Short mmCIF file of C-alpha atoms in Angstrom, two decimals:
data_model
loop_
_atom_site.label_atom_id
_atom_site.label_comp_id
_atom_site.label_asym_id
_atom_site.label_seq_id
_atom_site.Cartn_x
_atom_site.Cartn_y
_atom_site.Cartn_z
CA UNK A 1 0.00 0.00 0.00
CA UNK A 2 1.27 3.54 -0.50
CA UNK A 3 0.66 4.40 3.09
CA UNK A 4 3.71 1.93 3.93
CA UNK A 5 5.98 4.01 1.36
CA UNK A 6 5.48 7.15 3.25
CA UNK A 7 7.86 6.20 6.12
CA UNK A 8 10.94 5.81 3.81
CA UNK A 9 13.16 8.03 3.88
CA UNK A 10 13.72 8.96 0.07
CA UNK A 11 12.30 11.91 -2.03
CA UNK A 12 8.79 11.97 -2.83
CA UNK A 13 10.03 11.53 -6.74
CA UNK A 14 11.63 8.10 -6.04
CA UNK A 15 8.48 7.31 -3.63
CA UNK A 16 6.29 8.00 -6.56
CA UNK A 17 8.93 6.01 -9.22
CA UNK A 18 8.85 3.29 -5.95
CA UNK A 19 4.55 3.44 -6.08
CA UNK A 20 4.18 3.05 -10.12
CA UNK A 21 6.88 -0.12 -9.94
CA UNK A 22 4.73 -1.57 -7.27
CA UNK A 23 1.51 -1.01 -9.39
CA UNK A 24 3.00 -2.28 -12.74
CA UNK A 25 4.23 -5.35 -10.45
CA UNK A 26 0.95 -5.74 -9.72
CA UNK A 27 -0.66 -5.15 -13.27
CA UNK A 28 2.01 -7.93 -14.37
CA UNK A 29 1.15 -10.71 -12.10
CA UNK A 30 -2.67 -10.02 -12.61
CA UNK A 31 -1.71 -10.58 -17.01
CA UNK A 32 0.64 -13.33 -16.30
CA UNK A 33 -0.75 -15.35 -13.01
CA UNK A 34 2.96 -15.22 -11.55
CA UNK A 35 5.14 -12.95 -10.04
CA UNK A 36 8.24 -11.71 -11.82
CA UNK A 37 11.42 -14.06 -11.09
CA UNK A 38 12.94 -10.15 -10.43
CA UNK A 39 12.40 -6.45 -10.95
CA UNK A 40 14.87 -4.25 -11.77
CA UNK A 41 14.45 -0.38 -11.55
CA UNK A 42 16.26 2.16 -13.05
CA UNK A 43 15.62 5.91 -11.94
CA UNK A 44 17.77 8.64 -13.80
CA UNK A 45 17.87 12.51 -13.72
CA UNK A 46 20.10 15.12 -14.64
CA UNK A 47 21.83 15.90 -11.44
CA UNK A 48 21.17 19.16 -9.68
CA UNK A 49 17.89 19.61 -12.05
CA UNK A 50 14.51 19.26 -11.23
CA UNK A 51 11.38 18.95 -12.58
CA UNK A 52 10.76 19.74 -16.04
CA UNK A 53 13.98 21.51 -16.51
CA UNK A 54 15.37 18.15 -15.65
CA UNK A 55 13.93 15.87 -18.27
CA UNK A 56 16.07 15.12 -21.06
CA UNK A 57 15.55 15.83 -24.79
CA UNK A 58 13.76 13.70 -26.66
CA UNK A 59 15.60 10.74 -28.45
CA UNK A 60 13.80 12.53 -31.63
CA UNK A 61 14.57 15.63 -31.30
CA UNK A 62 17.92 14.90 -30.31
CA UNK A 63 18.82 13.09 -33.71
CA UNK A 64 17.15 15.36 -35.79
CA UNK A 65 19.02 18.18 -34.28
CA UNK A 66 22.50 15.74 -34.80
CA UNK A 67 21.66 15.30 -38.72
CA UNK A 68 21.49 18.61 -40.08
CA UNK A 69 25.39 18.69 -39.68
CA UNK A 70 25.19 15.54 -41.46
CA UNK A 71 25.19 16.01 -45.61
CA UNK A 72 24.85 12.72 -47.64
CA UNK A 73 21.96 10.32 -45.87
CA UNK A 74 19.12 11.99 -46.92
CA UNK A 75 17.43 8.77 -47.14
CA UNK A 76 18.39 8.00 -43.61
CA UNK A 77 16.96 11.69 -42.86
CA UNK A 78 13.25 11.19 -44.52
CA UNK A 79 12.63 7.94 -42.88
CA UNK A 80 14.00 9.95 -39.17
CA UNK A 81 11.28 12.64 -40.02
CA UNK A 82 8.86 10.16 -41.11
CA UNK A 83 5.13 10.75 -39.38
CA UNK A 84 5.09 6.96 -38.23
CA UNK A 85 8.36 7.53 -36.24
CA UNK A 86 7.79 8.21 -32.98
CA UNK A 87 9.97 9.23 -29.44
CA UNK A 88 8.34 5.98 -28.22
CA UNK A 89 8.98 3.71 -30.73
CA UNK A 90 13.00 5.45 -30.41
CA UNK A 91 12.93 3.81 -27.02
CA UNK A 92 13.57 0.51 -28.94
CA UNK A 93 17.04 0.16 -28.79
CA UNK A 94 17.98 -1.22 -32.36
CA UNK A 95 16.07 1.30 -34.11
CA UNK A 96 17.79 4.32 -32.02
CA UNK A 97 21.43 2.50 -32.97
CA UNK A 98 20.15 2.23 -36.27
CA UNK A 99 19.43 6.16 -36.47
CA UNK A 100 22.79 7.44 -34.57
CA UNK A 101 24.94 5.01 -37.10
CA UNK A 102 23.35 6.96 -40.10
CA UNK A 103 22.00 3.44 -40.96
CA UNK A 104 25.26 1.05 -41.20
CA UNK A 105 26.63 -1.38 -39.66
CA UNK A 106 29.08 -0.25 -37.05
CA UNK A 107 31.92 -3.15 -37.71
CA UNK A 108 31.30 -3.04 -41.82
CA UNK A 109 29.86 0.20 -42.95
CA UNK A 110 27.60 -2.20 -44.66
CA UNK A 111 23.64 -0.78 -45.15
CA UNK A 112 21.29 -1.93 -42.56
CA UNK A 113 17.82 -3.12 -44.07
CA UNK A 114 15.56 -1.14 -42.05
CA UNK A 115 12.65 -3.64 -42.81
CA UNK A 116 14.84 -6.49 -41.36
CA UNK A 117 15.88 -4.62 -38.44
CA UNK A 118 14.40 -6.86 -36.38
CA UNK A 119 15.53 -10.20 -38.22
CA UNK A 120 18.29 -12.60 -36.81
CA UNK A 121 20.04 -10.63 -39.55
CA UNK A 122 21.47 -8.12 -37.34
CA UNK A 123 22.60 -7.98 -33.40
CA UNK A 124 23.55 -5.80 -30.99
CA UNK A 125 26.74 -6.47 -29.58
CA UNK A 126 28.61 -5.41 -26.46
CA UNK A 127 31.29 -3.40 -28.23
CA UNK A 128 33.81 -4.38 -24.43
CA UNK A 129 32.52 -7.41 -24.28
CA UNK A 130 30.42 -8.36 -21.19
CA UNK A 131 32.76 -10.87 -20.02
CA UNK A 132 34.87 -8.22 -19.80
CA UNK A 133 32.74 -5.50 -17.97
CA UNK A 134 28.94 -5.07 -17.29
CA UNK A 135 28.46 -2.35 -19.34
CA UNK A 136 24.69 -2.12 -20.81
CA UNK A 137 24.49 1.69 -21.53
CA UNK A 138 24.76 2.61 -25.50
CA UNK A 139 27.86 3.74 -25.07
CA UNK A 140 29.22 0.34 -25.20
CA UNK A 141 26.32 -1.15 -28.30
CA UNK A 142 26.88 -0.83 -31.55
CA UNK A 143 24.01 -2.17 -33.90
CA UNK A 144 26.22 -4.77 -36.43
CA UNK A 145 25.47 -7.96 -38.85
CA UNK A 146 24.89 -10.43 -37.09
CA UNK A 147 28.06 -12.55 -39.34
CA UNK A 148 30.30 -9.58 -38.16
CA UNK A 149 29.32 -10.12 -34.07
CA UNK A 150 29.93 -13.71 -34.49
CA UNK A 151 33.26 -13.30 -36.16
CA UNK A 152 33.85 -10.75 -33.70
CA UNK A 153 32.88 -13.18 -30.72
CA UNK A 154 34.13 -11.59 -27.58
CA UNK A 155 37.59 -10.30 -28.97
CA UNK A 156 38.79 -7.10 -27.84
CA UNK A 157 40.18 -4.66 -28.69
CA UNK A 158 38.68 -5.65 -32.37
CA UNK A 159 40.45 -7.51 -34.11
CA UNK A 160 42.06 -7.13 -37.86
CA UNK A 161 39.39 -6.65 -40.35
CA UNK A 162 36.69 -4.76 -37.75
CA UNK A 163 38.95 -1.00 -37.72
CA UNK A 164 38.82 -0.30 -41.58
CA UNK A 165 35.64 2.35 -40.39
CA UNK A 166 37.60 4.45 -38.49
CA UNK A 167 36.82 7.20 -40.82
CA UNK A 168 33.16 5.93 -40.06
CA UNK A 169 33.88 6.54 -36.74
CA UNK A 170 35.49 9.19 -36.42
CA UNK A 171 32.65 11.16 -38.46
CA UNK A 172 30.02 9.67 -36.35
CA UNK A 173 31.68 11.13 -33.04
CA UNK A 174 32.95 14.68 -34.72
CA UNK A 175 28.90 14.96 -35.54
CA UNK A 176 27.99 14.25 -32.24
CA UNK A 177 26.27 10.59 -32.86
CA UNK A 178 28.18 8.73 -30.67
CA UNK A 179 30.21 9.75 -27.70
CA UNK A 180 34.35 9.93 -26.46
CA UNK A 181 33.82 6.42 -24.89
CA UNK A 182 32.10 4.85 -27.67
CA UNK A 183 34.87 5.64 -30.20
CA UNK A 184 37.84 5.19 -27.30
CA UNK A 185 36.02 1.53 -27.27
CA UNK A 186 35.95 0.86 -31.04
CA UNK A 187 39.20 2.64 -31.73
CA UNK A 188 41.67 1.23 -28.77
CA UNK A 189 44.45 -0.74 -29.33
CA UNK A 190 45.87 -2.07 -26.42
CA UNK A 191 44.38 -4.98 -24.78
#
């Protein structure tokens, strides 16, 4: 019940984030007829900021803001602007890695199909593999073919064959599509 939140001692912004895990919880076991084998939450804010002012840019906005210093996909561009695209359906992780690669795969430079996008045609790989650090944020995914992540298995640094898009890269990050520690992790040499 919400009456036993009130005695913890957090913010009434995590008690709230706290109340709607406990009712989706709820709304889950009620659909399913069993409770969740675990529940993980994940609470973020810019620090310091609150409210409104705190909320992030949309995932949207954000790339179509990033592309007009970007001359050359225009293709990439109409489908980013299409009506149909939305800032939820840029919550799905493939098709946000598929928009901040201008469309390519990350170890190739090949095209990505965006009608296969979904297809066991294509993977998201751990760019520092997990065995090597549990890193889940996009700043270690790249969006790839799913032949490349399997030659790639969990090598790293990358191995011979995987750096030829360093020019890839390097554009990507000087346009502000993918960040220092995304192209430190595709670029580094050293084991």
């Amino acid at each position: 019940r919400y009456k036993d939140l009130e005695n913890l001692y957090v913010s009434p912004a995590v008690r709230r984030g706290i109340w709607q895990s406990l009712r989706m919880a709820d709304e889950y076991i009620l659909n399913i007829g069993r409770a969740p084998d675990k529940i993980f939450v994940e609470v973020t804010r810019e620090e310091g900021t609150k409210g409104a002012a705190g909320r992030t840019v949309s995932r949207k906005n954000r790339l179509l803001e990033l592309y007009k210093n970007v001359a050359g996909y225009d293709e990439i561009r109409s489908e980013l602007t299409s009506e149909g695209l939305t800032d939820l359906r840029l919550r799905q992780e493939r098709l946000y890695l598929y928009f901040r690669q201008l469309g390519r795969c990350m170890y190739s430079g090949e095209r990505i199909d965006l009608s296969q996008l979904n297809t066991d045609m294509y993977d998201v790989d751990h760019i520092l593999p997990r065995t090597y650090i549990k890193d889940d944020s996009l700043d270690n995914k790249a969006l790839v073919l799913r032949k490349k992540n399997v030659e790639k298995r969990d090598a790293y640094p990358l191995p011979q064959g995987f750096t030829e898009q360093q020019n890839f890269w390097k554009m990507l990050l000087t346009k502000g599509l993918i960040s220092d520690v995304t192209y430190g992790r595709l670029t580094r040499t050293e084991p």
